[in-house]
Short mmCIF file of C-alpha atoms in Angstrom, two decimals:
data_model
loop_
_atom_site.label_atom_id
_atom_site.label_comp_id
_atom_site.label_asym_id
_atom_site.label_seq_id
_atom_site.Cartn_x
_atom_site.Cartn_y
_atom_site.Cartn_z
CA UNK J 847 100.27 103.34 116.23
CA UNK J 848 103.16 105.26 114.81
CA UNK J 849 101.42 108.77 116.40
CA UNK J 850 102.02 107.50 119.90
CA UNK J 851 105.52 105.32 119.28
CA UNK J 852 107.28 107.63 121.99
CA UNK J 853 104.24 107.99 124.73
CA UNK J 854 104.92 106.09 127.95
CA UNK J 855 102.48 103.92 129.84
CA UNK J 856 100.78 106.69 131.73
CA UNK J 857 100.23 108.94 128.89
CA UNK J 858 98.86 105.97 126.87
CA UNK J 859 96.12 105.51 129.45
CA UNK J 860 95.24 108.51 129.46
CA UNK J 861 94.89 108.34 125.92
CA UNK J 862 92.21 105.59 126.52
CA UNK J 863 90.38 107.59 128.12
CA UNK J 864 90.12 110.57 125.89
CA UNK J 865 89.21 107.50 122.86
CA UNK J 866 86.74 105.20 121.90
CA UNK J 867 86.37 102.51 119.09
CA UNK J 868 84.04 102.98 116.53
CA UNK J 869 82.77 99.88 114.17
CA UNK J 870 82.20 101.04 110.82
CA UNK J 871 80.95 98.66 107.77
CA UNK J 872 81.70 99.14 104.07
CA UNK J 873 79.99 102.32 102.25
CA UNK J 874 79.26 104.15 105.45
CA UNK J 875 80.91 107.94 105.16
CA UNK J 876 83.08 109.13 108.39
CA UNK J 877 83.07 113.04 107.34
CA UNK J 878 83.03 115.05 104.33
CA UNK J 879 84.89 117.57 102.87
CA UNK J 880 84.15 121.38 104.71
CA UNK J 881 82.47 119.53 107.70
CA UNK J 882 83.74 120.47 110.95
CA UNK J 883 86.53 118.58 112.33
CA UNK J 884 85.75 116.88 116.41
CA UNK J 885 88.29 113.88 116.22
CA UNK J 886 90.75 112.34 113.97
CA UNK J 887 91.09 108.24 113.42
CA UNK J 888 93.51 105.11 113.78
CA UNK J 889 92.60 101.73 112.29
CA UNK J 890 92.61 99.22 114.08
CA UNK J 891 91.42 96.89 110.90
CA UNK J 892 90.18 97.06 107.87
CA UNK J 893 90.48 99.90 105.50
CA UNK J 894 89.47 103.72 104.69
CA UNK J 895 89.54 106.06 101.57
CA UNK J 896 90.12 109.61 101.64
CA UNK J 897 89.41 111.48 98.19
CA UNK J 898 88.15 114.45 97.07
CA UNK J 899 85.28 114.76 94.12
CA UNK J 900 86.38 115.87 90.51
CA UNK J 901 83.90 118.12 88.62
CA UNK J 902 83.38 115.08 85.86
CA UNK J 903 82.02 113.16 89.08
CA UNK J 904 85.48 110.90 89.44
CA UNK J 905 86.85 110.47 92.64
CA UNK J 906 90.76 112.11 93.31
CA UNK J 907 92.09 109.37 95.80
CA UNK J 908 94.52 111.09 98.28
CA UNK J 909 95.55 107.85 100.79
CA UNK J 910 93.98 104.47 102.24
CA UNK J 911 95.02 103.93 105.37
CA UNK J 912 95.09 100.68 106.76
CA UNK J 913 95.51 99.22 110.56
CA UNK J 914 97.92 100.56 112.03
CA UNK J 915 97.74 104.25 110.53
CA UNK J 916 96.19 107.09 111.70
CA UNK J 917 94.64 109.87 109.32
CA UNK J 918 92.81 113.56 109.72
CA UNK J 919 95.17 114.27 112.65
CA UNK J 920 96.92 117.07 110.62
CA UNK J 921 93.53 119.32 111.22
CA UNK J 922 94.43 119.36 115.06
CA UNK J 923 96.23 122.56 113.60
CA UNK J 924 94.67 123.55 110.55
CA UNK J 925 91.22 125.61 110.64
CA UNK J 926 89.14 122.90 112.08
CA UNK J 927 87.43 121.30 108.88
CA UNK J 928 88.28 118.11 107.05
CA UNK J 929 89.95 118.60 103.84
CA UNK J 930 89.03 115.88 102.05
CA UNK J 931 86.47 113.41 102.46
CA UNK J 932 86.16 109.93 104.41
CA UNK J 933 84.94 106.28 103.08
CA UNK J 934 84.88 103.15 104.68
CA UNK J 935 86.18 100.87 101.77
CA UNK J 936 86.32 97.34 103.69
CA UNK J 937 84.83 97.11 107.35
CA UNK J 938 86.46 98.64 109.68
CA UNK J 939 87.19 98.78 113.66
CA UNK J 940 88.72 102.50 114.47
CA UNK J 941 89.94 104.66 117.15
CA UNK J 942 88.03 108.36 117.47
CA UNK J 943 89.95 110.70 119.13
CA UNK J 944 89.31 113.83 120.66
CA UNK J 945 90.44 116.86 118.44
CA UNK J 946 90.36 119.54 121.34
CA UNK J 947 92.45 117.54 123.65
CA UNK J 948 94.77 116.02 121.67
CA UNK J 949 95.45 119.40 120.16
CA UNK J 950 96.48 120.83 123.64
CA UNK J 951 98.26 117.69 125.22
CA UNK J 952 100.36 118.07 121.46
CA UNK J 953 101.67 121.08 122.31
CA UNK J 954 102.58 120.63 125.80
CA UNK J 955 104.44 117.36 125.12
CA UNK J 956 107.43 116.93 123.25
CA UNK J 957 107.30 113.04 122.97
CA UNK J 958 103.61 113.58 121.35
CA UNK J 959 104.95 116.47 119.02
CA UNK J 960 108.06 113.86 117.67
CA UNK J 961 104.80 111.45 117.47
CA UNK J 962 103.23 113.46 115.29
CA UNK J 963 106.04 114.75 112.62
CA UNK J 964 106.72 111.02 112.44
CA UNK J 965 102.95 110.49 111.05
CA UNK J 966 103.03 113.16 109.10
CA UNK J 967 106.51 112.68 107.58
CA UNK J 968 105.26 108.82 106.66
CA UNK J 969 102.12 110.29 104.89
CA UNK J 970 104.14 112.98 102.75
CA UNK J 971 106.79 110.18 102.34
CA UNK J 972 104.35 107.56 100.51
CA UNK J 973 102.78 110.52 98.61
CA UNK J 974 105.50 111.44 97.36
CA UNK J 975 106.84 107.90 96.71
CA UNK J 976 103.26 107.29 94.72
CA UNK J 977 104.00 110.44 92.87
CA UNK J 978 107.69 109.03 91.77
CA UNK J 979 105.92 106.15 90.41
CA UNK J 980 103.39 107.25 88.28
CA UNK J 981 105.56 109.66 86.86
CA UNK J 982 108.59 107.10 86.06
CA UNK J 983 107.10 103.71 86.27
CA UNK J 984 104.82 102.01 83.84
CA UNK J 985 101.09 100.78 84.78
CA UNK J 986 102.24 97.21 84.98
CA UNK J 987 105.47 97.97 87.14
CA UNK J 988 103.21 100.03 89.56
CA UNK J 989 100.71 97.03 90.23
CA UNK J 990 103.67 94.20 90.25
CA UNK J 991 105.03 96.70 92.92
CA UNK J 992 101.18 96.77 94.34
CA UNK J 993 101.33 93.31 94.88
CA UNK J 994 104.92 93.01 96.11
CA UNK J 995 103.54 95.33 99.02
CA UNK J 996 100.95 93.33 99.94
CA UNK J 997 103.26 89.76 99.83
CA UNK J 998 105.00 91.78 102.27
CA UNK J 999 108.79 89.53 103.26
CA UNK J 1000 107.05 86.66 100.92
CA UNK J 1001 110.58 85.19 98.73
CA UNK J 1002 109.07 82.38 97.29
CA UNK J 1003 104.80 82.49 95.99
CA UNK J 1004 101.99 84.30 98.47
CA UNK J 1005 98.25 84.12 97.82
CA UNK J 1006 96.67 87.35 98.59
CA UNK J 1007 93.36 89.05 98.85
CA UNK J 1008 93.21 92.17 97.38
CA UNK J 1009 92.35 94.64 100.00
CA UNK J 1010 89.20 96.35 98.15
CA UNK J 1011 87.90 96.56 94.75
CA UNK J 1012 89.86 96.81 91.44
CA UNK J 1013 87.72 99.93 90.23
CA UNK J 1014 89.48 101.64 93.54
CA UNK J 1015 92.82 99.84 92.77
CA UNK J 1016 93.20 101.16 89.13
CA UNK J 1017 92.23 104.58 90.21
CA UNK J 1018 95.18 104.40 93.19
CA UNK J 1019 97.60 103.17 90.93
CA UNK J 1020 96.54 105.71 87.87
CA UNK J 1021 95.00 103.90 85.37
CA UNK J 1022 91.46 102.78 83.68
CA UNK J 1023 90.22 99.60 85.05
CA UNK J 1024 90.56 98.15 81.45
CA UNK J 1025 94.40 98.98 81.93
CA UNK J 1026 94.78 96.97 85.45
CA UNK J 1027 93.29 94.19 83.77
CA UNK J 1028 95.39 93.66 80.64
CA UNK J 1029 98.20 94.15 82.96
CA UNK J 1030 97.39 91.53 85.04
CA UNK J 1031 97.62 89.48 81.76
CA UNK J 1032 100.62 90.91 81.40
CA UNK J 1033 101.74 89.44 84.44
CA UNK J 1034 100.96 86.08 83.97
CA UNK J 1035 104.88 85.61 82.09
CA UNK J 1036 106.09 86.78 85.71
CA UNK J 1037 103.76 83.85 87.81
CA UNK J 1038 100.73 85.81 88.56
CA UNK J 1039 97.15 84.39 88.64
CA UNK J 1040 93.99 86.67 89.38
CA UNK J 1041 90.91 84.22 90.48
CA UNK J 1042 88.36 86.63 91.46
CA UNK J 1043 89.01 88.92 94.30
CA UNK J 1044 92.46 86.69 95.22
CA UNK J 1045 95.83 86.87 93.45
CA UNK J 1046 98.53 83.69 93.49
CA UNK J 1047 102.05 85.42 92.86
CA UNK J 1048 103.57 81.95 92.46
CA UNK J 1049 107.29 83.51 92.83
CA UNK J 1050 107.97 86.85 94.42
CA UNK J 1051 111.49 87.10 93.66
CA UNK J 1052 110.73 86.91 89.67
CA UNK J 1053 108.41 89.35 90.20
CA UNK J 1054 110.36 91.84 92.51
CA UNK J 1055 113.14 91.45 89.81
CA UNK J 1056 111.17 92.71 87.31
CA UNK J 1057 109.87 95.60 89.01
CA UNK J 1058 113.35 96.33 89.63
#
């Protein structure tokens, strides 16, 4: 995980010792917003939603993290409560780690501190990348460019499974869910087929030239 890219082999295992994996299924809520803050998360797989509640009783979606990426970490130096709250969206297989620890081993090692800019600086970067593109992209250049993230290096056609529902997609990607389907029509010209919860993008370099 990017948060411990610089740790050496016998910080790492000491890291192990101060975690432990958690198996969480679909639905199940990790914390909510206000509660007190004891560890912050990696995935290891699957995928988690962090939102906040909107007074019409929407949700405000704020990040999914996927494996790889760690989240909550930033309240190792913030008051001590979770600022938003925490939904398992697909299951999932995740690191807990110890908020008291890790806040004092942070500030005693440089490597760990360069760790965790690095995490942070990704998360502000793809907010701020997310708010670039609802501001200057239309709705069906921001899911063409959803899909082209998740054919990854693909050049020629990918099938893909979308990662969690459409209701969630349309709401990350700023629009109604009767918007991400007409654009998914709309994508058809460009070699895209939606067959329930799987999409064939039968060439990704017609469709990356579009977005571009």
């Amino acid at each position: 995980m990017r948060l411990f890219g610089g740790t050496d082999d016998a910080d790492l295992k000491d890291v192990a010792r101060h975690a432990k994996v958690r198996v969480a299924e679909r639905g199940e809520v990790l914390f909510e917003r206000g509660d007190e803050a004891e560890v912050f998360y990696g995935v290891i797989s699957g995928w988690v939603k962090l939102f906040n509640p909107r007074a019409d009783g929407t949700e405000a979606v704020i990040g999914i993290f996927a494996q790889g990426e760690t989240f909550a970490e930033a309240t190792l130096f913030m008051a001590g409560v979770y600022p938003a709250t925490a939904e398992i969206i697909a299951p999932c297989r995740l690191f807990e780690f110890e908020r008291d620890y890790f806040a004092d081993k942070f500030l005693s090692n440089p490597a760990w501190c360069r760790g965790m800019f690095a995490s942070l600086s990704m998360h502000l970067h793809r907010l701020t990348r997310e708010v670039e593109q609802l501001q200057n992209r239309s709705s069906e250049q921001r899911l063409a460019r959803f899909l082209l993230m998740l054919c990854h290096e693909a050049d020629s056609g990918c099938t893909l499974q979308l990662p969690y529902e459409k209701s969630l997609i349309a709401n990350r990607l700023g629009m109604k869910p009767e918007t991400l389907s007409r654009n998914f029509q709309k994508l058809r010209s460009f070699g895209v087929r939606v067959e329930r919860d799987k999409v064939i993008v039968s060439d990704v370099k017609r469709l990356r030239a579009h977005c571009a």
